[in-house]
Coordinates of C-alpha atoms in Angstrom, one line a residue:
Chain A
X13 CA 0.0 0.0 0.0
X14 CA 1.6 3.2 -1.1
X15 CA 0.4 6.2 0.8
X16 CA 1.8 9.5 -0.4
X17 CA 3.8 10.1 2.8
X18 CA 5.7 6.9 2.2
X19 CA 6.5 8.0 -1.4
X20 CA 8.4 10.9 0.2
X21 CA 5.9 13.8 0.1
X22 CA 4.1 15.0 3.1
X23 CA 1.0 17.1 2.4
X24 CA 0.7 17.8 6.2
X25 CA 4.2 19.2 6.4
X26 CA 3.1 21.8 3.8
X27 CA 0.1 22.8 5.9
X28 CA 2.3 23.0 9.0
X29 CA 4.7 25.4 7.2
X30 CA 1.8 27.6 6.2
X31 CA 0.7 27.8 9.9
X32 CA 4.2 28.8 11.0
X33 CA 4.7 31.6 8.5
X34 CA 1.2 33.0 8.1
X35 CA 1.5 35.8 10.7
X36 CA 4.7 37.2 9.2
X37 CA 3.2 37.0 5.7
X38 CA 0.0 38.7 6.9
X39 CA 1.9 41.7 8.3
X40 CA 2.9 42.5 4.7
X41 CA -0.7 42.7 3.6
X42 CA -1.9 46.2 3.0
X43 CA -5.4 47.3 2.0
X44 CA -4.6 46.4 -1.7
X45 CA -4.4 42.7 -0.9
X46 CA -7.7 41.1 -1.6
X47 CA -6.7 37.5 -1.4
X48 CA -3.5 35.9 -0.3
X49 CA -2.6 32.6 1.4
X50 CA -5.1 29.9 0.7
X51 CA -6.4 31.4 -2.5
X52 CA -5.6 29.8 -5.9
X53 CA -4.1 33.1 -6.9
X54 CA -3.1 36.2 -4.8
X55 CA -5.2 39.3 -5.7
X56 CA -3.9 42.8 -5.5
X57 CA -6.0 45.9 -6.3
X58 CA -4.3 48.6 -8.3
X59 CA -4.8 52.0 -6.7
X60 CA -3.1 55.4 -7.1
X61 CA -2.0 54.5 -10.6
X62 CA 0.8 56.7 -12.1
X63 CA 0.4 58.1 -15.6
X64 CA 1.2 55.5 -18.2
X65 CA 0.9 52.7 -15.7
X66 CA 3.4 50.0 -16.4
X67 CA 4.3 46.9 -14.5
X68 CA 7.9 45.8 -14.0
X69 CA 8.6 42.2 -13.0
X70 CA 11.6 40.0 -12.3
X71 CA 12.1 36.4 -11.2
X72 CA 15.4 35.2 -9.6
X73 CA 17.0 32.8 -7.3
X74 CA 19.9 33.1 -4.8
X75 CA 22.1 30.5 -6.4
X76 CA 24.3 28.1 -4.4
X77 CA 24.5 30.5 -1.5
X78 CA 21.7 28.2 -0.2
X79 CA 24.3 25.4 0.1
X80 CA 26.4 27.4 2.7
X81 CA 23.2 28.4 4.5
X82 CA 22.2 24.7 4.6
X83 CA 25.7 23.6 5.8
X84 CA 25.7 26.2 8.6
X85 CA 22.0 25.8 9.4
X86 CA 21.7 29.6 9.1
X87 CA 18.7 30.4 6.9
X88 CA 17.7 33.7 8.4
X89 CA 19.3 35.9 5.7
X90 CA 18.2 33.9 2.6
X91 CA 14.7 35.4 2.6
X92 CA 16.2 38.9 2.7
X93 CA 18.6 37.9 -0.1
X94 CA 15.9 36.8 -2.6
X95 CA 13.7 39.8 -1.9
X96 CA 16.5 42.4 -2.1
X97 CA 18.0 40.8 -5.2
X98 CA 14.6 41.0 -7.0
X99 CA 14.0 44.6 -5.8
X100 CA 17.4 45.8 -6.9
X101 CA 16.8 44.4 -10.3
X102 CA 13.5 46.3 -10.8
X103 CA 15.0 49.5 -9.4
X104 CA 17.1 49.5 -12.6
X105 CA 13.9 49.9 -14.7
X106 CA 13.3 53.5 -14.0
X107 CA 12.7 56.3 -11.4
X108 CA 9.8 56.0 -9.0
X109 CA 9.4 52.2 -9.3
X110 CA 6.9 51.1 -6.6
X111 CA 7.1 47.5 -5.5
X112 CA 3.6 46.0 -5.2
X113 CA 4.0 42.3 -4.4
X114 CA 6.3 39.4 -4.2
X115 CA 5.7 35.6 -4.7
X116 CA 8.0 32.9 -3.5
X117 CA 8.9 29.3 -4.3
X118 CA 10.8 27.0 -1.9
X119 CA 11.7 23.5 -2.9
X120 CA 13.7 20.8 -1.3
X121 CA 14.2 17.0 -1.2
X122 CA 12.2 17.0 2.1
X123 CA 9.9 19.8 3.3
X124 CA 11.1 21.0 6.7
X125 CA 8.3 23.3 8.0
X126 CA 10.6 25.3 10.2
X127 CA 13.1 25.9 7.3
X128 CA 10.3 27.0 5.0
X129 CA 8.8 29.2 7.8
X130 CA 12.3 30.8 8.5
X131 CA 12.8 31.6 4.8
X132 CA 9.3 33.0 4.2
X133 CA 9.5 35.0 7.5
X134 CA 12.8 36.6 6.2
X135 CA 11.1 37.4 2.9
X136 CA 8.2 38.9 4.7
X137 CA 10.5 41.1 6.9
X138 CA 12.3 42.4 3.8
X139 CA 9.0 43.0 2.0
X140 CA 7.5 44.8 5.0
X141 CA 10.2 47.4 4.9
X142 CA 9.2 48.2 1.3
X143 CA 5.5 48.1 1.9
X144 CA 5.5 45.2 -0.6
X145 CA 3.0 42.4 0.0
X146 CA 4.0 38.7 0.1
X147 CA 1.0 37.7 -2.1
X148 CA 1.6 34.0 -2.6
X149 CA 4.0 31.2 -2.8
X150 CA 4.6 27.5 -3.3
X151 CA 6.5 24.9 -1.4
X152 CA 7.5 21.7 -3.1
X153 CA 8.9 18.5 -2.0
X154 CA 11.0 17.0 -4.7
X155 CA 12.7 13.8 -3.5
X156 CA 15.1 12.6 -6.1
X157 CA 15.5 16.0 -7.8
X158 CA 17.2 17.9 -5.0
X159 CA 20.2 16.5 -3.1
X160 CA 19.6 15.5 0.5
X161 CA 19.1 18.5 2.8
X162 CA 19.5 21.0 -0.1
X163 CA 16.9 23.5 -1.1
X164 CA 16.3 26.2 -3.7
X165 CA 14.5 29.5 -3.3
X166 CA 12.9 31.5 -6.1
X167 CA 11.3 34.9 -5.9
X168 CA 9.2 37.0 -8.2
X169 CA 8.5 40.7 -7.7
X170 CA 6.0 42.9 -9.5
X171 CA 6.2 46.7 -9.3
X172 CA 4.5 49.7 -10.8
X173 CA 6.0 52.6 -12.6
X174 CA 5.4 55.3 -15.3
X175 CA 6.7 54.1 -18.6
X176 CA 8.0 57.6 -19.5
X177 CA 10.4 57.4 -16.5
X178 CA 12.4 54.5 -17.8
X179 CA 16.2 53.9 -17.3
X180 CA 18.6 54.3 -19.0
X181 CA 17.5 57.7 -20.0
X182 CA 18.1 58.8 -23.6
X183 CA 20.2 61.6 -22.2
X184 CA 22.8 59.2 -20.8
X185 CA 26.1 60.3 -22.6
X186 CA 29.8 60.0 -22.7
X187 CA 31.4 61.8 -19.7
X188 CA 28.7 60.9 -17.2
X189 CA 29.9 59.9 -13.8
X190 CA 29.8 56.3 -12.6
X191 CA 28.7 56.1 -8.9
X192 CA 29.3 52.7 -7.3
X193 CA 27.4 51.6 -4.2
X194 CA 29.3 49.0 -2.2
X195 CA 27.8 45.6 -1.5
X196 CA 28.0 44.0 2.0
X197 CA 29.1 40.6 0.7
X198 CA 29.1 38.7 -2.6
X199 CA 25.3 39.1 -2.2
X200 CA 23.9 36.2 -4.3
X201 CA 26.6 35.6 -7.0
X202 CA 29.7 33.6 -7.4
X203 CA 28.9 31.1 -4.6
X204 CA 29.9 28.0 -6.7
X205 CA 33.3 29.6 -7.1
X206 CA 33.4 30.6 -3.5
X207 CA 32.6 27.1 -2.4
X208 CA 35.5 25.8 -4.5
X209 CA 37.9 28.2 -2.8
X210 CA 37.0 27.4 0.8
X211 CA 36.6 24.0 2.5
X212 CA 33.5 23.6 4.6
X213 CA 35.6 23.5 7.8
X214 CA 36.8 27.0 7.0
X215 CA 33.3 28.5 7.2
X216 CA 33.5 28.7 11.0
X217 CA 37.0 30.2 11.0
X218 CA 38.3 33.7 11.2
X219 CA 40.5 35.4 8.6
X220 CA 42.2 38.8 8.4
X221 CA 39.4 41.4 8.8
X222 CA 36.8 38.6 8.9
X223 CA 35.7 37.4 12.3
X224 CA 33.6 34.5 11.0
X225 CA 33.9 33.5 7.3
X226 CA 30.4 31.9 7.3
X227 CA 28.7 35.0 8.6
X228 CA 30.5 37.2 6.1
X229 CA 29.5 34.9 3.2
X230 CA 25.9 34.8 4.4
X231 CA 25.5 38.5 4.9
X232 CA 22.2 39.2 3.1
X233 CA 22.0 41.0 -0.2
X234 CA 21.3 44.6 0.6
X235 CA 18.6 46.7 -0.9
X236 CA 19.8 49.9 -2.5
X237 CA 16.5 51.7 -2.4
X238 CA 17.5 53.9 0.5
X239 CA 20.7 55.1 -1.2
X240 CA 18.7 55.8 -4.4
X241 CA 16.3 58.0 -2.5
X242 CA 19.2 59.9 -1.0
X243 CA 20.6 60.5 -4.5
X244 CA 17.2 61.6 -5.7
X245 CA 16.7 63.9 -2.8
X246 CA 20.1 65.5 -3.5
X247 CA 18.8 66.2 -7.0
X248 CA 21.3 63.9 -8.7
X249 CA 19.9 63.3 -12.2
X250 CA 20.3 59.6 -12.4
X251 CA 20.7 58.4 -16.0
X252 CA 20.6 54.7 -15.5
X253 CA 21.2 52.0 -12.9
X254 CA 22.9 48.6 -13.3
X255 CA 22.5 45.9 -10.7
X256 CA 25.8 44.0 -10.5
X257 CA 24.7 40.4 -10.4
X258 CA 25.8 37.3 -12.4
X259 CA 28.3 38.4 -15.0
X260 CA 29.7 41.0 -12.6
X261 CA 30.9 44.5 -13.7
X262 CA 32.0 43.2 -17.0
X263 CA 28.6 42.1 -18.3
X264 CA 26.1 44.2 -16.3
X265 CA 27.4 47.8 -16.8
X266 CA 27.3 47.5 -20.6
X267 CA 23.6 46.6 -20.4
X268 CA 22.7 50.2 -19.7
X269 CA 25.2 51.9 -22.1
X270 CA 24.3 53.2 -25.5
X271 CA 25.9 51.4 -28.4
X272 CA 29.5 52.4 -29.0
X273 CA 30.0 53.5 -25.4
X274 CA 32.1 51.9 -22.7
X275 CA 32.9 52.6 -19.1
X276 CA 36.1 53.0 -17.2
X277 CA 36.9 53.2 -13.5
X278 CA 40.0 53.8 -11.5
X279 CA 40.8 50.9 -9.1
X280 CA 42.7 53.2 -6.8
X281 CA 39.3 54.9 -6.0
X282 CA 38.2 52.0 -3.8
X283 CA 39.6 49.6 -1.3
X284 CA 39.0 45.9 -1.9
X285 CA 36.9 44.6 1.0
X286 CA 38.7 41.9 3.1
X287 CA 36.4 39.1 2.0
X288 CA 37.0 39.7 -1.7
X289 CA 40.8 40.1 -1.2
X290 CA 40.8 36.8 0.7
X291 CA 38.9 35.0 -2.1
X292 CA 41.1 36.4 -4.8
X293 CA 44.3 35.4 -3.1
X294 CA 43.3 32.1 -1.7
X295 CA 41.6 31.0 -4.9
X296 CA 44.3 32.5 -7.1
X297 CA 41.5 34.1 -9.1
X298 CA 42.6 36.4 -12.0
X299 CA 41.5 40.0 -11.5
X300 CA 39.4 39.9 -14.7
X301 CA 37.6 36.8 -13.4
X302 CA 36.9 38.6 -10.2
X303 CA 35.2 41.5 -12.1
X304 CA 33.3 39.0 -14.3
X305 CA 31.9 36.8 -11.4
X306 CA 31.4 39.3 -8.5
Chain B
X26 CA 43.6 28.9 -10.6
X27 CA 39.8 28.6 -10.2
X28 CA 38.0 30.0 -13.1
X29 CA 34.2 30.0 -12.8
X30 CA 33.7 27.4 -15.4
X31 CA 35.9 24.9 -13.5
X32 CA 33.8 25.5 -10.4
X33 CA 30.8 24.1 -12.3
X34 CA 29.0 27.2 -13.6
X35 CA 29.2 28.3 -17.2
X36 CA 28.2 31.8 -17.9
X37 CA 28.5 31.2 -21.6
X38 CA 26.0 28.3 -21.5
X39 CA 23.5 30.8 -20.1
X40 CA 24.0 33.1 -23.0
X41 CA 23.8 30.2 -25.5
X42 CA 20.4 29.2 -24.0
X43 CA 19.1 32.8 -24.4
X44 CA 20.1 32.7 -28.1
X45 CA 18.3 29.4 -28.7
X46 CA 15.0 30.5 -27.0
X47 CA 14.8 34.2 -27.9
X48 CA 12.7 33.9 -31.1
X49 CA 10.0 31.8 -29.4
X50 CA 9.9 34.2 -26.5
X51 CA 9.7 37.2 -28.8
X52 CA 6.7 35.8 -30.6
X53 CA 4.8 36.2 -27.3
X54 CA 5.6 39.9 -27.1
X55 CA 2.7 42.1 -27.9
X56 CA 2.6 45.9 -28.0
X57 CA 2.3 46.1 -24.2
X58 CA 5.8 44.6 -23.7
X59 CA 8.3 47.5 -23.4
X60 CA 11.3 45.5 -22.2
X61 CA 11.9 41.8 -22.0
X62 CA 15.0 39.6 -22.4
X63 CA 18.2 41.4 -21.5
X64 CA 16.6 44.0 -19.3
X65 CA 17.0 43.8 -15.5
X66 CA 13.2 43.7 -15.2
X67 CA 10.5 43.0 -17.8
X68 CA 8.2 45.9 -18.5
X69 CA 4.6 45.6 -19.4
X70 CA 2.3 48.6 -20.1
X71 CA -1.2 48.3 -18.7
X72 CA -3.8 49.2 -21.2
X73 CA -7.6 48.7 -21.5
X74 CA -7.9 48.5 -17.8
X75 CA -11.1 47.0 -16.5
X76 CA -13.1 48.8 -13.8
X77 CA -11.6 48.2 -10.3
X78 CA -8.3 46.9 -11.9
X79 CA -6.9 44.1 -9.9
X80 CA -3.9 41.9 -10.5
X81 CA -4.0 38.1 -9.9
X82 CA -0.7 36.3 -9.5
X83 CA 0.4 32.8 -8.9
X84 CA 3.7 30.9 -8.7
X85 CA 4.1 27.2 -9.1
X86 CA 6.3 24.3 -10.1
X87 CA 5.5 21.1 -11.9
X88 CA 6.8 18.8 -9.2
X89 CA 8.7 15.6 -9.8
X90 CA 7.1 15.1 -13.2
X91 CA 10.4 16.7 -14.3
X92 CA 12.1 13.4 -13.2
X93 CA 10.1 11.4 -15.7
X94 CA 10.8 14.0 -18.4
X95 CA 14.5 13.9 -17.6
X96 CA 14.5 10.0 -17.6
X97 CA 12.8 9.9 -21.0
X98 CA 14.6 12.9 -22.4
X99 CA 11.1 14.3 -23.4
X100 CA 10.9 17.9 -22.2
X101 CA 8.6 19.3 -24.8
X102 CA 5.5 19.2 -22.6
X103 CA 6.9 20.5 -19.4
X104 CA 6.8 24.1 -20.6
X105 CA 3.1 23.7 -21.4
X106 CA 2.6 22.1 -18.0
X107 CA 4.0 25.0 -16.0
X108 CA 2.1 27.7 -18.0
X109 CA -1.2 25.9 -18.0
X110 CA -0.9 25.0 -14.3
X111 CA -0.4 28.6 -13.4
X112 CA -3.2 29.8 -15.8
X113 CA -5.7 27.4 -14.4
X114 CA -4.9 28.6 -10.9
X115 CA -5.7 32.2 -11.7
X116 CA -8.8 31.3 -13.7
X117 CA -10.2 30.4 -10.3
X118 CA -9.9 34.0 -9.2
X119 CA -12.9 35.3 -11.0
X120 CA -14.7 35.8 -14.4
X121 CA -12.9 37.7 -17.2
X122 CA -9.4 37.1 -15.9
X123 CA -7.0 38.2 -18.6
X124 CA -3.4 36.8 -18.4
X125 CA -0.8 39.5 -19.0
X126 CA 2.6 37.9 -18.6
X127 CA 4.6 35.0 -17.4
X128 CA 8.0 34.6 -15.9
X129 CA 10.0 31.4 -15.6
X130 CA 12.9 30.0 -13.6
X131 CA 14.8 26.9 -14.7
X132 CA 17.6 25.4 -12.6
X133 CA 19.7 22.3 -12.8
X134 CA 23.0 20.9 -11.6
X135 CA 24.4 21.7 -15.1
X136 CA 22.9 24.1 -17.5
X137 CA 22.1 22.4 -20.9
X138 CA 21.3 25.2 -23.3
X139 CA 19.1 22.9 -25.5
X140 CA 17.1 21.7 -22.4
X141 CA 16.5 25.2 -21.3
X142 CA 15.6 26.3 -24.8
X143 CA 13.1 23.4 -25.2
X144 CA 11.4 24.2 -21.9
X145 CA 11.2 27.9 -22.6
X146 CA 10.0 27.3 -26.1
X147 CA 7.2 25.1 -24.7
X148 CA 6.3 27.9 -22.3
X149 CA 6.2 30.4 -25.1
X150 CA 4.0 28.2 -27.2
X151 CA 1.5 27.8 -24.4
X152 CA 1.6 31.6 -23.6
X153 CA 1.2 32.6 -27.3
X154 CA -2.2 30.8 -27.4
X155 CA -3.3 33.0 -24.5
X156 CA -1.8 36.2 -25.8
X157 CA 0.3 36.2 -22.6
X158 CA 3.8 37.5 -22.8
X159 CA 6.9 35.6 -21.6
X160 CA 8.3 38.7 -19.9
X161 CA 11.4 37.4 -18.2
X162 CA 13.1 34.5 -16.6
X163 CA 16.1 33.1 -15.0
X164 CA 18.3 30.1 -15.5
X165 CA 20.5 28.9 -12.7
X166 CA 23.2 26.3 -12.5
X167 CA 23.3 24.8 -9.0
X168 CA 25.9 22.1 -8.8
X169 CA 25.6 20.3 -5.5
X170 CA 22.0 21.4 -4.9
X171 CA 20.3 19.5 -7.7
X172 CA 21.0 15.8 -8.4
X173 CA 22.9 15.0 -11.6
X174 CA 20.8 15.5 -14.7
X175 CA 17.8 16.7 -12.7
X176 CA 16.2 20.1 -13.0
X177 CA 13.3 22.2 -11.6
X178 CA 11.0 24.5 -13.4
X179 CA 9.1 27.4 -11.7
X180 CA 6.6 29.8 -13.3
X181 CA 4.8 32.9 -12.2
X182 CA 1.8 34.3 -14.0
X183 CA 0.3 37.8 -13.6
X184 CA -3.2 38.6 -14.9
X185 CA -5.7 41.4 -14.7
X186 CA -9.4 41.3 -13.6
X187 CA -12.1 43.4 -12.1
X188 CA -12.2 42.9 -8.4
X189 CA -16.0 42.9 -8.3
X190 CA -16.1 39.8 -10.5
X191 CA -14.3 37.5 -8.0
X192 CA -15.0 33.8 -7.5
X193 CA -16.5 32.2 -5.5
X194 CA -19.5 34.4 -5.8
X195 CA -21.5 35.3 -2.7
X196 CA -24.5 33.6 -4.4
X197 CA -22.8 30.2 -4.3
X198 CA -25.3 28.1 -2.3
X199 CA -26.3 24.6 -1.3
X200 CA -27.8 22.7 -4.3
X201 CA -25.6 24.2 -6.9
X202 CA -24.4 21.8 -9.5
X203 CA -20.8 20.6 -9.6
X204 CA -19.3 20.4 -13.1
X205 CA -16.1 18.4 -13.5
X206 CA -13.8 19.0 -16.4
X207 CA -11.6 15.9 -17.1
X208 CA -7.9 16.2 -17.0
X209 CA -5.8 14.5 -19.7
X210 CA -3.2 13.0 -17.3
X211 CA -2.3 13.4 -13.6
X212 CA -1.2 16.9 -14.9
X213 CA 1.5 18.0 -12.5
X214 CA 0.5 16.3 -9.2
X215 CA 1.2 13.1 -7.5
X216 CA 4.3 12.2 -9.5
X217 CA 6.3 11.1 -6.5
X218 CA 3.6 8.6 -5.7
X219 CA 3.5 7.6 -9.4
X220 CA 7.2 7.1 -9.5
X221 CA 6.9 4.8 -6.5
X222 CA 4.3 2.7 -8.4
X223 CA 6.2 2.2 -11.7
X224 CA 9.7 1.1 -12.3
X225 CA 11.7 3.3 -14.8
X226 CA 11.7 0.3 -17.2
X227 CA 7.9 0.4 -17.4
X228 CA 7.8 4.0 -18.7
X229 CA 8.4 2.7 -22.3
X230 CA 5.9 -0.2 -21.9
X231 CA 2.2 -0.5 -23.0
X232 CA -0.6 -1.2 -20.5
X233 CA -4.4 -1.7 -21.0
X234 CA -5.7 1.3 -22.8
X235 CA -2.3 3.0 -22.6
X236 CA -0.1 2.6 -25.7
X237 CA 3.0 4.1 -24.0
X238 CA 3.1 4.7 -20.2
X239 CA 5.7 7.5 -20.4
X240 CA 3.7 9.5 -23.0
X241 CA 0.6 9.1 -20.9
X242 CA 2.4 10.3 -17.8
X243 CA 4.0 13.2 -19.6
X244 CA 0.8 14.4 -21.4
X245 CA 0.9 18.2 -20.6
X246 CA -1.4 19.8 -18.1
X247 CA -4.3 21.2 -20.1
X248 CA -5.6 24.7 -19.9
X249 CA -9.3 24.9 -19.1
X250 CA -9.8 28.4 -20.5
X251 CA -11.5 27.2 -23.7
X252 CA -14.1 25.1 -21.7
X253 CA -14.8 28.1 -19.4
X254 CA -15.4 30.3 -22.4
X255 CA -17.9 27.7 -23.8
X256 CA -19.7 27.6 -20.4
X257 CA -19.8 31.4 -20.3
X258 CA -21.0 31.7 -23.9
X259 CA -23.8 29.2 -22.9
X260 CA -24.8 31.6 -20.1
X261 CA -23.9 29.2 -17.4
X262 CA -23.7 31.4 -14.2
X263 CA -20.4 30.1 -12.8
X264 CA -20.3 30.5 -9.0
X265 CA -16.8 29.4 -8.4
X266 CA -13.9 27.3 -9.8
X267 CA -11.5 25.0 -8.1
X268 CA -8.3 23.9 -9.8
X269 CA -7.7 20.3 -8.6
X270 CA -4.0 20.3 -7.9
X271 CA -2.0 19.1 -4.9
X272 CA -4.4 17.9 -2.2
X273 CA -6.8 16.6 -4.9
X274 CA -10.5 16.8 -4.7
X275 CA -10.5 16.4 -1.0
X276 CA -8.6 19.6 -0.3
X277 CA -9.3 21.8 -3.3
X278 CA -13.0 21.7 -3.6
X279 CA -13.6 22.9 0.0
X280 CA -11.5 26.0 -0.7
X281 CA -14.3 27.6 -2.6
X282 CA -17.2 26.5 -0.4
X283 CA -18.9 28.7 2.2
X284 CA -18.4 27.7 5.8
X285 CA -20.6 24.7 6.8
X286 CA -21.0 23.5 3.2
X287 CA -19.7 20.3 1.7
X288 CA -19.8 18.7 -1.7
X289 CA -20.9 15.3 -2.9
X290 CA -20.5 13.5 -6.2
X291 CA -21.7 10.2 -7.6
X292 CA -18.7 8.0 -8.7
X293 CA -21.0 6.2 -11.2
X294 CA -21.2 9.5 -13.2
X295 CA -17.7 9.1 -14.6
X296 CA -15.5 6.4 -15.8
X297 CA -12.1 6.2 -14.3
X298 CA -9.5 6.8 -17.1
X299 CA -7.2 3.8 -17.8
X300 CA -4.1 5.5 -16.4
X301 CA -5.7 6.3 -13.0
X302 CA -7.2 2.8 -12.8
X303 CA -3.8 1.3 -13.5
X304 CA -2.1 3.4 -10.9
X305 CA -4.7 2.6 -8.2
X306 CA -4.5 -1.2 -8.9
X307 CA -0.8 -1.5 -9.4
X308 CA 0.0 0.7 -6.5
X309 CA -2.7 -0.6 -4.2
X310 CA -3.6 2.9 -3.5
X311 CA -6.8 3.3 -1.3
X312 CA -9.5 5.2 -3.0
X313 CA -9.5 8.1 -0.5
X314 CA -5.8 8.5 -1.1
X315 CA -6.5 8.7 -4.9
X316 CA -8.9 11.5 -4.2
X317 CA -6.5 13.3 -2.0
X318 CA -3.4 13.1 -4.3
X319 CA -4.9 13.3 -7.8

């Protein structure tokens, strides 16, 4: 007799996860949310529409950073990672982008209700800061697809903007200044390379300028919205924004440049953070590869 | 020296996948799509807004059906599966739901450009039928997270509706008729149980009423939009819709019923399709479990 639980999928575990996370999710629900958890589809009423209302959407994952989180049993930051990664992507779309809602997908070989709840609670905390609703999500048990104790996290964000305020602006031109905002960690990129540089035993060790390698590697992807608001308040006329994710500086900056244009920067203008210095030296990673991956 | 490719992630393979799929994706792009592939976020202009404009969104995966597809090297239907699963979910939200756009996520231990392109082409074909744009997506290589040759597929759909046309209607009442629309396969649910019933060798075999088990198991999740339109054209006053996915009839039908109401059906009104009959008998699955899983 083959009950579903014996085949490796527990429907009750899914329900238990929903119970554990629902309060955090509900805190993100503003008056625009008409239906959320439990509905077949989340419903979000559109109000205060801008002129030329246009939706901006992005789907992403956090890559193999999840493996380090799984190894250290430290999942608290991963929810922030996925939300902030998605938000930063859509901030590149134009000025005045307003995040509306976020949907998540969490899958693993075995559904651990507390893991799922920790992840979704982190997402909810990150969303709450942005007045962005966690509108729906899916948890999936995939025995035989995921390796034991491993999981993946996927997020989708939908935001609203005015289509005439799109980045990069047509006025972006040669001679414009490039402003770099520092990350707090490798964020969510390059973790397969990182894991080939360090042994798992080293995650709990200290290195020069790094009290705990694992904590440094798991520092959540930051959201750049606050800095953008400061620049806008200071009347900086932003021409375009590039989110430096997979492909690094080498591939992401050209995405916003007009044809025939390139960018240059002076490496002496910034100090390489200890973690990146350590990775480059210990992994003997060529500088161009550092720029391409991180 | 640890280049990224040696660490198990090929950035070039990602670019190659984009090349292979971009024509199919572009065919889904109507005049509302302002930015798609290559942009940090997909942009979709909102036009012909209904009264009380409200977005409906859903994220889902196709479960371990991907394992059978991977085993048989037959991925063509999986793209249709994920789109149609998502669409059916949001059709439950109300009448006149209009799909706007879809985003996808494909991850595996190793990124095979042709696999990704086949999946996304399938998604694009399913979306094209619905005038729904494939607005963006992400492919991720996750060595060490996914088992070898395994992959996962996640989709998110966003649609537009009038919030006053929501299902279930307040007029849903005791005595209303239940109309069941047949599926063409287990769609995207119960595949872990299915895989525990059949050996991999049996996928290529014939059974009573089933010329090829693998083909029967991989028949793509159908989209019920056409049937709904027929019912609406025939002036059937639909009170609510339940998409029978994970949790089966037992858990999904009550989701649309008012408190204190239940449903009943007469098993003699339908014939059990050969595939479901075979699964129940061969797997010795109790009838209540069949109703809960499928």
